[in-house]
PDB file of C-alpha atoms in Angstrom:
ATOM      1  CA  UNK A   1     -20.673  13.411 -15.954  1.00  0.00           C
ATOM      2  CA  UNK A   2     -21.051  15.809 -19.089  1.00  0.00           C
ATOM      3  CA  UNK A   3     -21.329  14.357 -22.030  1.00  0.00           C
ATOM      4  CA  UNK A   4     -19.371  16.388 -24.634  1.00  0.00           C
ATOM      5  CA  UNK A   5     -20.322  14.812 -27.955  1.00  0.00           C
ATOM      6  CA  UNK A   6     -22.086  11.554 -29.349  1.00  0.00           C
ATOM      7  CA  UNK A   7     -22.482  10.455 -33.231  1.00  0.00           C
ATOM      8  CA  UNK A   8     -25.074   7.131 -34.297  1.00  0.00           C
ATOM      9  CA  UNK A   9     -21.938   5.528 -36.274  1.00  0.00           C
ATOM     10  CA  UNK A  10     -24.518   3.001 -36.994  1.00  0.00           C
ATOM     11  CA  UNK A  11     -27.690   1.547 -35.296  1.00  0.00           C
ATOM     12  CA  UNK A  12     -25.777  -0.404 -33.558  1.00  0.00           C
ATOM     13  CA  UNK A  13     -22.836   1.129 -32.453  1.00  0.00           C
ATOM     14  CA  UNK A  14     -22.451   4.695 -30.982  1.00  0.00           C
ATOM     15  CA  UNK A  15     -19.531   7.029 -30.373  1.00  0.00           C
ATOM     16  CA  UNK A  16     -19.602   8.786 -27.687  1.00  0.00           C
ATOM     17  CA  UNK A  17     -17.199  11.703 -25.568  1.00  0.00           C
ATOM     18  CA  UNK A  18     -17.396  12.577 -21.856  1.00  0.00           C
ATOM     19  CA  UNK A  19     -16.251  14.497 -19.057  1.00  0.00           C
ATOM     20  CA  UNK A  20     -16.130  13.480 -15.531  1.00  0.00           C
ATOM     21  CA  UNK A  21     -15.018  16.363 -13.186  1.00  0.00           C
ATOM     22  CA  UNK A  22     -12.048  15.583 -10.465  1.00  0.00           C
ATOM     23  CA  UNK A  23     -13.048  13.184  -7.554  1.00  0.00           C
ATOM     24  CA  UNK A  24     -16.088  12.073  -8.868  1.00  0.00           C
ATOM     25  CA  UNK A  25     -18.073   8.922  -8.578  1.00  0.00           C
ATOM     26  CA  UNK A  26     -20.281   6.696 -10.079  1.00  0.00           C
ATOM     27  CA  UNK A  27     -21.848   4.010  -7.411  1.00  0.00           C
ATOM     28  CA  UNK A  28     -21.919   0.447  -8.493  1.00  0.00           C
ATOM     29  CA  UNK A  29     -23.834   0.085 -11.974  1.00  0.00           C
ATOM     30  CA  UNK A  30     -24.529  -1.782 -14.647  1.00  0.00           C
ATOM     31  CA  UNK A  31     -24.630  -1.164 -18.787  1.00  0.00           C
ATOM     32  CA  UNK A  32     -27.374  -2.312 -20.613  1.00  0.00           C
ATOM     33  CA  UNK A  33     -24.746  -1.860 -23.630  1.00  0.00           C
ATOM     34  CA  UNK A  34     -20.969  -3.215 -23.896  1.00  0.00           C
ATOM     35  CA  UNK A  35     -18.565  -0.527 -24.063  1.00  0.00           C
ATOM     36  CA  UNK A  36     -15.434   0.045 -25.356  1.00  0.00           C
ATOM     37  CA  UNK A  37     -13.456   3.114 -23.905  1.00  0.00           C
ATOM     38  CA  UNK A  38     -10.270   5.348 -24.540  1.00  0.00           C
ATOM     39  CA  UNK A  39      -9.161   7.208 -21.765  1.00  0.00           C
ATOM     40  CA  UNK A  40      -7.593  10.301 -23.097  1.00  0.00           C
ATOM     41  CA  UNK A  41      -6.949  12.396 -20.251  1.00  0.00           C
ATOM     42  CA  UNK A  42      -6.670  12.139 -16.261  1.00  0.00           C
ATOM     43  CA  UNK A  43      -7.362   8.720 -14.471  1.00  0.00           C
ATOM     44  CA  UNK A  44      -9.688   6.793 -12.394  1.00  0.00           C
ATOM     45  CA  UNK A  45     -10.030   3.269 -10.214  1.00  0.00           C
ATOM     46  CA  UNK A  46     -12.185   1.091 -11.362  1.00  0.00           C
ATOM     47  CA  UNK A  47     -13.856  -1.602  -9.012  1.00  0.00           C
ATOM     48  CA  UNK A  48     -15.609  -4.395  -9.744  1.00  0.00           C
ATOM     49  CA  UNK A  49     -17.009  -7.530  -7.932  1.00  0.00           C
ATOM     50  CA  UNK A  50     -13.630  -9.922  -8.842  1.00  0.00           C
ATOM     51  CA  UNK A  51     -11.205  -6.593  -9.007  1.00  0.00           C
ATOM     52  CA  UNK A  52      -9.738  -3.435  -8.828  1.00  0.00           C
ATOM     53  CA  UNK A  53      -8.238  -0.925 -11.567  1.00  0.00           C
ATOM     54  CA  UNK A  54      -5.892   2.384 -11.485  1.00  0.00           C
ATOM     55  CA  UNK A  55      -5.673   3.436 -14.283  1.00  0.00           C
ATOM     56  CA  UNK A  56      -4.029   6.556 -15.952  1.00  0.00           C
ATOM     57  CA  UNK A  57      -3.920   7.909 -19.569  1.00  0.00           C
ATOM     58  CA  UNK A  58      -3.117   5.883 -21.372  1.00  0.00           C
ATOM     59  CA  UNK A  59      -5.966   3.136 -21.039  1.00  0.00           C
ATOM     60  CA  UNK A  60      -8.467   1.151 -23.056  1.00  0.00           C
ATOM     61  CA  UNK A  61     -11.307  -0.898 -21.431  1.00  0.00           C
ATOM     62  CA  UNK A  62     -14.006  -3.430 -23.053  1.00  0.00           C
ATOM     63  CA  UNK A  63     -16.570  -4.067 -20.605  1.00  0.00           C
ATOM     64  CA  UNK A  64     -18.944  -6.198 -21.453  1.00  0.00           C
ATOM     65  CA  UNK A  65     -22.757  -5.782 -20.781  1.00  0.00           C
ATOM     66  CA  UNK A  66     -24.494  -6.067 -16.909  1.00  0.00           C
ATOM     67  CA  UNK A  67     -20.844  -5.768 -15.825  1.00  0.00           C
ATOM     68  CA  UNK A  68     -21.067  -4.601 -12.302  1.00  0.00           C
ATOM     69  CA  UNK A  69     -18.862  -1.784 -11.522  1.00  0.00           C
ATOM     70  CA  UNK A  70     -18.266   1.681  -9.981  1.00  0.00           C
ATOM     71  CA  UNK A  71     -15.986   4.438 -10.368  1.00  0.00           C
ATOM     72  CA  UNK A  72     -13.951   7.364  -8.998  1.00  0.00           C
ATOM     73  CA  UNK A  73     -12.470   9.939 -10.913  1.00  0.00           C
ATOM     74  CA  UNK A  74      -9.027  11.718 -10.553  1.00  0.00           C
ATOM     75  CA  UNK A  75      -8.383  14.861  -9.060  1.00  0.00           C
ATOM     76  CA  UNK A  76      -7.995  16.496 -12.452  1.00  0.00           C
ATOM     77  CA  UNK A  77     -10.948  15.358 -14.257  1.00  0.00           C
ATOM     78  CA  UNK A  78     -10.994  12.538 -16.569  1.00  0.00           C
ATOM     79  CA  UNK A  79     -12.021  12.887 -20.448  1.00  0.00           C
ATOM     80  CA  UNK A  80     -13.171   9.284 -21.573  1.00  0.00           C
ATOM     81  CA  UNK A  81     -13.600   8.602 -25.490  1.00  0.00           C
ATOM     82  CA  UNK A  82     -16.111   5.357 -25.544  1.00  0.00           C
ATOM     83  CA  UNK A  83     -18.271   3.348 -28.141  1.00  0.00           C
ATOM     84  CA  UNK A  84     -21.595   1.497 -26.868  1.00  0.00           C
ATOM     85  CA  UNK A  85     -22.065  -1.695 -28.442  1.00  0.00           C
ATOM     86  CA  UNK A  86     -25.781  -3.244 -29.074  1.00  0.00           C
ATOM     87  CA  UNK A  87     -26.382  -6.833 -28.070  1.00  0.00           C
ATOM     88  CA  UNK A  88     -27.013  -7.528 -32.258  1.00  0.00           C
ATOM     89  CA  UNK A  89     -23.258  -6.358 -32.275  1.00  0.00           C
ATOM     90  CA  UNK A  90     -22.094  -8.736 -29.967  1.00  0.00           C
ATOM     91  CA  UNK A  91     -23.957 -11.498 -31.441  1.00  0.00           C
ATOM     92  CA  UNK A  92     -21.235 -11.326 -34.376  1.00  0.00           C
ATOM     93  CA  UNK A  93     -18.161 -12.436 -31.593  1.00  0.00           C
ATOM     94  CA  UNK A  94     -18.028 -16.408 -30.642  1.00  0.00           C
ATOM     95  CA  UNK A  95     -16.516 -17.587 -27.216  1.00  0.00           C
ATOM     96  CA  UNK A  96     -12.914 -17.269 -29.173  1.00  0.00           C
ATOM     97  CA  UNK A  97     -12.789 -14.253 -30.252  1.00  0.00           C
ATOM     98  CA  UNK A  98     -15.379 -11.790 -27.905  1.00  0.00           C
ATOM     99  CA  UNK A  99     -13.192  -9.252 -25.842  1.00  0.00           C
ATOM    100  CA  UNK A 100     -13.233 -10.213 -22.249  1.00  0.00           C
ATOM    101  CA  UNK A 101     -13.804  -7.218 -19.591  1.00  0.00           C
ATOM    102  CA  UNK A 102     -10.433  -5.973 -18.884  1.00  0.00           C
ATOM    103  CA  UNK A 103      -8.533  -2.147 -18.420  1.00  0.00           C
ATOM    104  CA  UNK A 104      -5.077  -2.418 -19.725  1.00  0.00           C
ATOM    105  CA  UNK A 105      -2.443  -0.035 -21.099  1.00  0.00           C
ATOM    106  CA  UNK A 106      -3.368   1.588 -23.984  1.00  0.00           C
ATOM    107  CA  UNK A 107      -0.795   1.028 -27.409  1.00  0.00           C
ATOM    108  CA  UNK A 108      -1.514   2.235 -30.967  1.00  0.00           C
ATOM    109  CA  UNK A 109      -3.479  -0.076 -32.475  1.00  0.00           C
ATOM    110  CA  UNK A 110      -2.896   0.578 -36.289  1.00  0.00           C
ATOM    111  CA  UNK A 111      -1.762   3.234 -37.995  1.00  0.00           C
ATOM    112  CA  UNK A 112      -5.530   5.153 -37.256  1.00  0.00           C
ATOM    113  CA  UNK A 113      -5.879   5.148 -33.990  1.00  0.00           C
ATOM    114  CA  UNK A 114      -3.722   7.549 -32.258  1.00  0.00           C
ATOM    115  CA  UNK A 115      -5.341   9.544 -29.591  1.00  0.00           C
ATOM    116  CA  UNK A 116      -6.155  12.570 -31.456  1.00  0.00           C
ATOM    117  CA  UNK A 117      -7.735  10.219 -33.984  1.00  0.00           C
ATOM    118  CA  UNK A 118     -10.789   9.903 -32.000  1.00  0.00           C
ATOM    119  CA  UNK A 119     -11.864  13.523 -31.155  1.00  0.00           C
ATOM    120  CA  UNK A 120     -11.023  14.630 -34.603  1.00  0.00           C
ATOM    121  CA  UNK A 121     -13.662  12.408 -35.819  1.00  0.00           C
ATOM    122  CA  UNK A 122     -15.976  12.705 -33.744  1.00  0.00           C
ATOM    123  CA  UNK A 123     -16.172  15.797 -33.916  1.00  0.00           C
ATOM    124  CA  UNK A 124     -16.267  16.380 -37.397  1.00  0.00           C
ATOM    125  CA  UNK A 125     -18.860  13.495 -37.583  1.00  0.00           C
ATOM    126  CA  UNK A 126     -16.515  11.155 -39.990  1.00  0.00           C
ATOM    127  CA  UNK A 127     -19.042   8.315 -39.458  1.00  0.00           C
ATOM    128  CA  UNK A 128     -16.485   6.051 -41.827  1.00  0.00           C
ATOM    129  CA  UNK A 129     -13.424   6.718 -39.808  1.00  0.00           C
ATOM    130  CA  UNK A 130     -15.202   6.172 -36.443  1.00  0.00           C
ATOM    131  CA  UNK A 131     -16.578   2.632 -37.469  1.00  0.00           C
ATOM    132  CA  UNK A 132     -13.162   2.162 -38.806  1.00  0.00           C
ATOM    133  CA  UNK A 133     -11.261   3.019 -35.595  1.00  0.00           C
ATOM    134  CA  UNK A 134     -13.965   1.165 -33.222  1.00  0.00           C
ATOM    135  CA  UNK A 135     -12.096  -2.209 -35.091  1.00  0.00           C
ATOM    136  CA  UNK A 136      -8.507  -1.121 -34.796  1.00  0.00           C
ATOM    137  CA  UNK A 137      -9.393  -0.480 -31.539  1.00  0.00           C
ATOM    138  CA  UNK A 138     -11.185  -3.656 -30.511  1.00  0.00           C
ATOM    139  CA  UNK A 139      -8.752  -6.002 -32.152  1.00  0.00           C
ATOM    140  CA  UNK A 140      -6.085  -4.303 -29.322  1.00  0.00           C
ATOM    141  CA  UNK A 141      -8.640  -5.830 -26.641  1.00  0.00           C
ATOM    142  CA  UNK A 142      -7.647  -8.612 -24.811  1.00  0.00           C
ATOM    143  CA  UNK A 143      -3.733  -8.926 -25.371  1.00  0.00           C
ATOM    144  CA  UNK A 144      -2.447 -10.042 -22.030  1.00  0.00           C
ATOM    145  CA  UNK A 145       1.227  -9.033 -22.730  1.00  0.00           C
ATOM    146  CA  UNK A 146      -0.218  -5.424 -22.444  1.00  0.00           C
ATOM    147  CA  UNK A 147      -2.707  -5.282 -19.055  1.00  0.00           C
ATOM    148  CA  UNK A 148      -1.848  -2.796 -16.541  1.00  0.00           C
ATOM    149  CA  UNK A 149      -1.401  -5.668 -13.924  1.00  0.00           C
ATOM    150  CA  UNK A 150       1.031  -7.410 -15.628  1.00  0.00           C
ATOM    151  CA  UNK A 151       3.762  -7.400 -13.406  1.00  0.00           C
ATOM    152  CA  UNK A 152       4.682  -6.128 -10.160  1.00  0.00           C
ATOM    153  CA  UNK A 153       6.098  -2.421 -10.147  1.00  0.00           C
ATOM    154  CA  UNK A 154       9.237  -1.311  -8.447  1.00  0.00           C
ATOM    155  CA  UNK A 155       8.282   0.527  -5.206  1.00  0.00           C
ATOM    156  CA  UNK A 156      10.496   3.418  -6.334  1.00  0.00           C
ATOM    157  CA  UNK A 157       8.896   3.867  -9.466  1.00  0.00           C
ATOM    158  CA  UNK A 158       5.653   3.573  -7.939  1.00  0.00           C
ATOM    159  CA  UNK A 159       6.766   7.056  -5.823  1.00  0.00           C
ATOM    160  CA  UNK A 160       8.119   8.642  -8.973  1.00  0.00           C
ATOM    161  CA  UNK A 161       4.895   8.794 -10.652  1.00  0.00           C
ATOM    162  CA  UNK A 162       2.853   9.901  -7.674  1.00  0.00           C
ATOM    163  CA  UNK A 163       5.130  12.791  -7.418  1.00  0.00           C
ATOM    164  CA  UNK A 164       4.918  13.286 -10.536  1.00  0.00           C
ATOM    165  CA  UNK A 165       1.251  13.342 -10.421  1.00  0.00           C
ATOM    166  CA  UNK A 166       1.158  15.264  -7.347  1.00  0.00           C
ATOM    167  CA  UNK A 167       3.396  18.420  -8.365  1.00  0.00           C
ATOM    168  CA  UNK A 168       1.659  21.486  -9.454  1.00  0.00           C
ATOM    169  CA  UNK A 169       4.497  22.141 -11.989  1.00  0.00           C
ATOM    170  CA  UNK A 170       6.693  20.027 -14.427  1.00  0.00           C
ATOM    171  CA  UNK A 171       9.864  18.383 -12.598  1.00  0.00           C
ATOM    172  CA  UNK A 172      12.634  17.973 -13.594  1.00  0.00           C
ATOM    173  CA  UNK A 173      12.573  14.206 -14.771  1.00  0.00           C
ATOM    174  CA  UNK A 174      16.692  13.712 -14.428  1.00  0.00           C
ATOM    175  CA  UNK A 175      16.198  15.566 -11.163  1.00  0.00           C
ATOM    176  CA  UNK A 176      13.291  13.437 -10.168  1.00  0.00           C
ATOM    177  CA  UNK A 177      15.253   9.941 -10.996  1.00  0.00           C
ATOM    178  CA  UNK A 178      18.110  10.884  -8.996  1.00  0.00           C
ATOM    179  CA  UNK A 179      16.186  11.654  -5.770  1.00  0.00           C
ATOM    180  CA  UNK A 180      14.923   7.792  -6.115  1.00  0.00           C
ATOM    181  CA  UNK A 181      18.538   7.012  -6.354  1.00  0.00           C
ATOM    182  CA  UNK A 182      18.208   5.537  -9.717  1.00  0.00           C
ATOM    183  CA  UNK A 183      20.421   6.635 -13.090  1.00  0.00           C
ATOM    184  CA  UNK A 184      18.252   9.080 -15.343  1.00  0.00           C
ATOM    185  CA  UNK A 185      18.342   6.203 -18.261  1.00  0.00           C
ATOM    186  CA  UNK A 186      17.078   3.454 -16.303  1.00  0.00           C
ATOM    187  CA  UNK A 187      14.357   5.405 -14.933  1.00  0.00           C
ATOM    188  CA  UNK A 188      13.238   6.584 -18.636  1.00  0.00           C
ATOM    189  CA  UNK A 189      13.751   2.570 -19.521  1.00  0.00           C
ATOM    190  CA  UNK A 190      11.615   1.397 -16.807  1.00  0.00           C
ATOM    191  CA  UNK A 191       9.015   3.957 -16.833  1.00  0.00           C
ATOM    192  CA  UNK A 192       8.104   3.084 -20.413  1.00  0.00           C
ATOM    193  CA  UNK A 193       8.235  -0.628 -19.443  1.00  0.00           C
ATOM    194  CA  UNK A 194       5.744  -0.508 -16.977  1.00  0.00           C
ATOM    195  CA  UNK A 195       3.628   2.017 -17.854  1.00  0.00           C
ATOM    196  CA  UNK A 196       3.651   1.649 -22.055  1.00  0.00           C
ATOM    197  CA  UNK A 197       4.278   5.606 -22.042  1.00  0.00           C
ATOM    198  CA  UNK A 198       7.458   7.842 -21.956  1.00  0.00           C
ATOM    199  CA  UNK A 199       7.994   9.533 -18.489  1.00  0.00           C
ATOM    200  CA  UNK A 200       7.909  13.104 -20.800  1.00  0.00           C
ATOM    201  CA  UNK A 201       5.048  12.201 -22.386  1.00  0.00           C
ATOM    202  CA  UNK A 202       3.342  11.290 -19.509  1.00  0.00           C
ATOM    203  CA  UNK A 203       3.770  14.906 -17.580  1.00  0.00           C
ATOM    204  CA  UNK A 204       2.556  16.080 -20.624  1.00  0.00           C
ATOM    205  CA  UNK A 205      -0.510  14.403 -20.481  1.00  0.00           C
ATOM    206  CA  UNK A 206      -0.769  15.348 -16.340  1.00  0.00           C
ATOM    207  CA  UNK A 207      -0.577  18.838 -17.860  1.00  0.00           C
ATOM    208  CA  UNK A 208      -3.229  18.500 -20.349  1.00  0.00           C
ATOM    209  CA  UNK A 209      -5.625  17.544 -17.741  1.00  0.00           C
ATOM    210  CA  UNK A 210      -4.844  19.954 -15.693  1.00  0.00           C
ATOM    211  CA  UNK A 211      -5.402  22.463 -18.121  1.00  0.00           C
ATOM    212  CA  UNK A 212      -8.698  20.399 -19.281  1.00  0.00           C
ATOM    213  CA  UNK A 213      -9.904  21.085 -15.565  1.00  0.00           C
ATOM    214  CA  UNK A 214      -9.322  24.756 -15.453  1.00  0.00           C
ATOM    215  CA  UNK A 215     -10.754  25.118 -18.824  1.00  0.00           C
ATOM    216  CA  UNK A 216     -14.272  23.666 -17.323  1.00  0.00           C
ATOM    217  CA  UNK A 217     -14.495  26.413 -14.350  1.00  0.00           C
ATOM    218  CA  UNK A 218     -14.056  29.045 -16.980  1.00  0.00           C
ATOM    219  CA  UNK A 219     -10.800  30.428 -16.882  1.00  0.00           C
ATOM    220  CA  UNK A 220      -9.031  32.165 -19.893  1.00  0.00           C
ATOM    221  CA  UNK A 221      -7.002  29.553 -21.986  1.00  0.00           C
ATOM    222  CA  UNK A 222      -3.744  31.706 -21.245  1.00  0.00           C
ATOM    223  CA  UNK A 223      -4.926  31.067 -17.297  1.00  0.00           C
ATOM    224  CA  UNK A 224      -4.937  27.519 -17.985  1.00  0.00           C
ATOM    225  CA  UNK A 225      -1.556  27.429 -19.616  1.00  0.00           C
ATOM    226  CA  UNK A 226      -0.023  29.067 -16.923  1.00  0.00           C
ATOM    227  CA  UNK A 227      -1.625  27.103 -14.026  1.00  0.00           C
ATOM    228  CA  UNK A 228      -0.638  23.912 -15.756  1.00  0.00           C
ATOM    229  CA  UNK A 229       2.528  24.533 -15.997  1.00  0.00           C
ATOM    230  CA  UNK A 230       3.012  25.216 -20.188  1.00  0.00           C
ATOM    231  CA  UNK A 231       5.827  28.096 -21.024  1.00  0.00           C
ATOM    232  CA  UNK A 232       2.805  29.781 -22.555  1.00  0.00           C
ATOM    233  CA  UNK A 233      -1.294  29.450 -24.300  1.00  0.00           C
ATOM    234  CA  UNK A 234       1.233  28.460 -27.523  1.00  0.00           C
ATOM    235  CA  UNK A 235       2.732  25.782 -26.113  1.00  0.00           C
ATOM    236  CA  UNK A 236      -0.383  24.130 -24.362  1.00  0.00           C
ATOM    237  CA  UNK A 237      -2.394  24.342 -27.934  1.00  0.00           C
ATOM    238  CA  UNK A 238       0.270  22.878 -29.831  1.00  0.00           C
ATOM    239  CA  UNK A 239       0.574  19.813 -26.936  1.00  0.00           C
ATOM    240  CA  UNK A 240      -3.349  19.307 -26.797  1.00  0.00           C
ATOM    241  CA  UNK A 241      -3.996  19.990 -30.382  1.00  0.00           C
ATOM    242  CA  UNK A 242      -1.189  17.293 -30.946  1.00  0.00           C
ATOM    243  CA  UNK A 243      -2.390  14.746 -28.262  1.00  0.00           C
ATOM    244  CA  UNK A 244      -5.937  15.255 -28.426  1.00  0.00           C
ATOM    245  CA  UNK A 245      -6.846  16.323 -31.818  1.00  0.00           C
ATOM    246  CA  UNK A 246      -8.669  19.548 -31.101  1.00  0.00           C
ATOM    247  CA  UNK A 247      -7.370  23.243 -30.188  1.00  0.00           C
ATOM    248  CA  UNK A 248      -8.261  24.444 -26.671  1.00  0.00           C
ATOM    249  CA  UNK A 249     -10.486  26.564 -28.029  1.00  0.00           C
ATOM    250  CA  UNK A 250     -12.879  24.179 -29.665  1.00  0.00           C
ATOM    251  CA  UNK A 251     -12.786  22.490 -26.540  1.00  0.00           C
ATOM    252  CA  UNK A 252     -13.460  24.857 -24.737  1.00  0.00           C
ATOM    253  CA  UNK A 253     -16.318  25.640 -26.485  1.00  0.00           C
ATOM    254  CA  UNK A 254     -17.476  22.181 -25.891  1.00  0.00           C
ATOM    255  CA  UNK A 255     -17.505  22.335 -22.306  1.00  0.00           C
ATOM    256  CA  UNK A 256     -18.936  25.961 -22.078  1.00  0.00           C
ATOM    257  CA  UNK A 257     -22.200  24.440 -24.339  1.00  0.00           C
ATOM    258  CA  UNK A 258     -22.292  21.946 -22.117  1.00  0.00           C
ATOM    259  CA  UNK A 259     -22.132  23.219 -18.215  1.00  0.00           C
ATOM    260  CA  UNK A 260     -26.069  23.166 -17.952  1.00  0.00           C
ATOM    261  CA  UNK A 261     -26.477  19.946 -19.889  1.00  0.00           C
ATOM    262  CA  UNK A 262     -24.993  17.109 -17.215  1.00  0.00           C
ATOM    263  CA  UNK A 263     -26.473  13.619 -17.970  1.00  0.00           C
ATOM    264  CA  UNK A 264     -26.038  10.076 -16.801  1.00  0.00           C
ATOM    265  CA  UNK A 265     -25.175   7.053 -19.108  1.00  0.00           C
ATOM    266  CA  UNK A 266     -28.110   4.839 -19.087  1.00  0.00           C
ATOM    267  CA  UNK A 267     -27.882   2.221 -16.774  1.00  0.00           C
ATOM    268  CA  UNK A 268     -29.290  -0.661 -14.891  1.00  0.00           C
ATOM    269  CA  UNK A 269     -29.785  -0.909 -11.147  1.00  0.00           C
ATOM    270  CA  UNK A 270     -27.795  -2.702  -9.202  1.00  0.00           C
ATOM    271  CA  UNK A 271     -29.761  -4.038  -6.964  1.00  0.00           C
TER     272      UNK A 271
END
């Protein structure tokens, strides 16, 4: 894990982003913090003691503290947006209205917190905007109409997204919809149903961590536009400057600072 960028938003909350390259792990674990994470781009299954999470972008965890868990990564990296909590922090929920642990599909909470709300503030240190999107964002915690388990998934959409996650190049959506034997607008209706994200917007996002992952080994940002599948380095800064809130090339600045700086999340043991 490479940790990208962190701010103190204040002593006892901070704002922190990361990178986790593709099929990596974290063995069973615990936080001596709560934390409350946005996943921005790729995907990763979460396990814990009681259950099991896949989860793609879009996603939005609260995990309370000593929560046992471990993690694997997706094959295209995973770029996690997350604010630690102190235990004074916590202290301020009761039993009514503290966020239970829980991954569910991420929706805009408020008119602040889009996803390229976070990174622009982060990194740009607006200290004001990042305490004011950690509450927008909490407040989205918890809403069981909105969890990522919340009802079983048609076994042809399941296969849909796989392919679309396993192609190396967009698909043809229409195209794809008709080899499942279903009518182009029903898949579009049900894909946003089930997975609280357009079908389009979702390749774009399987793009944008694509291109996230060849932008970490170095390649030229018109290299990474190409190999993930954008018409051209145009196209994939006006998606990820759009989506994620930065230009490629600040990012990829932030990666290239970072390659000899890896670091682990302070934990407790779980033994």
């Amino acid at each position: 894990m490479t940790r990208l960028l962190q701010h103190t938003v204040s002593p006892q909350l901070k704002a922190t982003l990361s990178y986790y390259t593709p099929g990596s792990m974290m063995p069973a674990h615990r936080h001596d913090h709560a934390q409350l994470s946005v996943l921005l781009s790729g995907g990763l299954r979460e396990q814990t003691e009681q259950s099991a999470f896949d989860i793609a972008t879009p996603g939005l965890c609260f995990k309370p503290l000593h929560i046992l868990h471990s993690d694997q990564y997706g094959a295209q990296g995973t770029l996690i947006f997350s604010f630690s909590l102190s235990p004074e922090l916590l202290t301020r929920f009761d039993k009514i209205t503290s966020p239970r642990y829980q991954w569910q599909s991420r929706l805009t909470a408020g008119p602040r917190a889009g996803q390229a709300s976070y990174l622009q503030a982060l990194y740009h240190g607006q200290l004001d905007t990042l305490h004011d999107l950690f509450w927008d964002t909490l407040s989205e915690c918890g809403i069981p109409q909105h969890t990522v388990r919340e009802r079983q998934r048609p076994d042809w959409l399941v296969r849909a997204k796989k392919l679309l996650e396993e192609a190396e190049q967009p698909v043809s959506l229409s195209e794809l919809a008709t080899q499942q034997g279903i009518h182009p607008v029903y898949f579009s209706r049900a894909f946003k149903q089930y997975f609280h994200i357009s079908a389009s917007a979702y390749q774009q996002q399987l793009q944008l961590s694509k291109a996230l992952r060849s932008m970490t080994q170095g390649l030229p940002l018109s290299d990474s536009a190409f190999h993930a599948g954008f018409s051209d380095q145009s196209h994939m800064s006006r998606a990820m400057k759009s989506r994620l809130g930065l230009s490629p090339g600040k990012l990829q600045k932030l990666f290239q600072a970072k390659q000899v700086k890896s670091v682990q999340y302070s934990t407790k043991s779980a033994s």
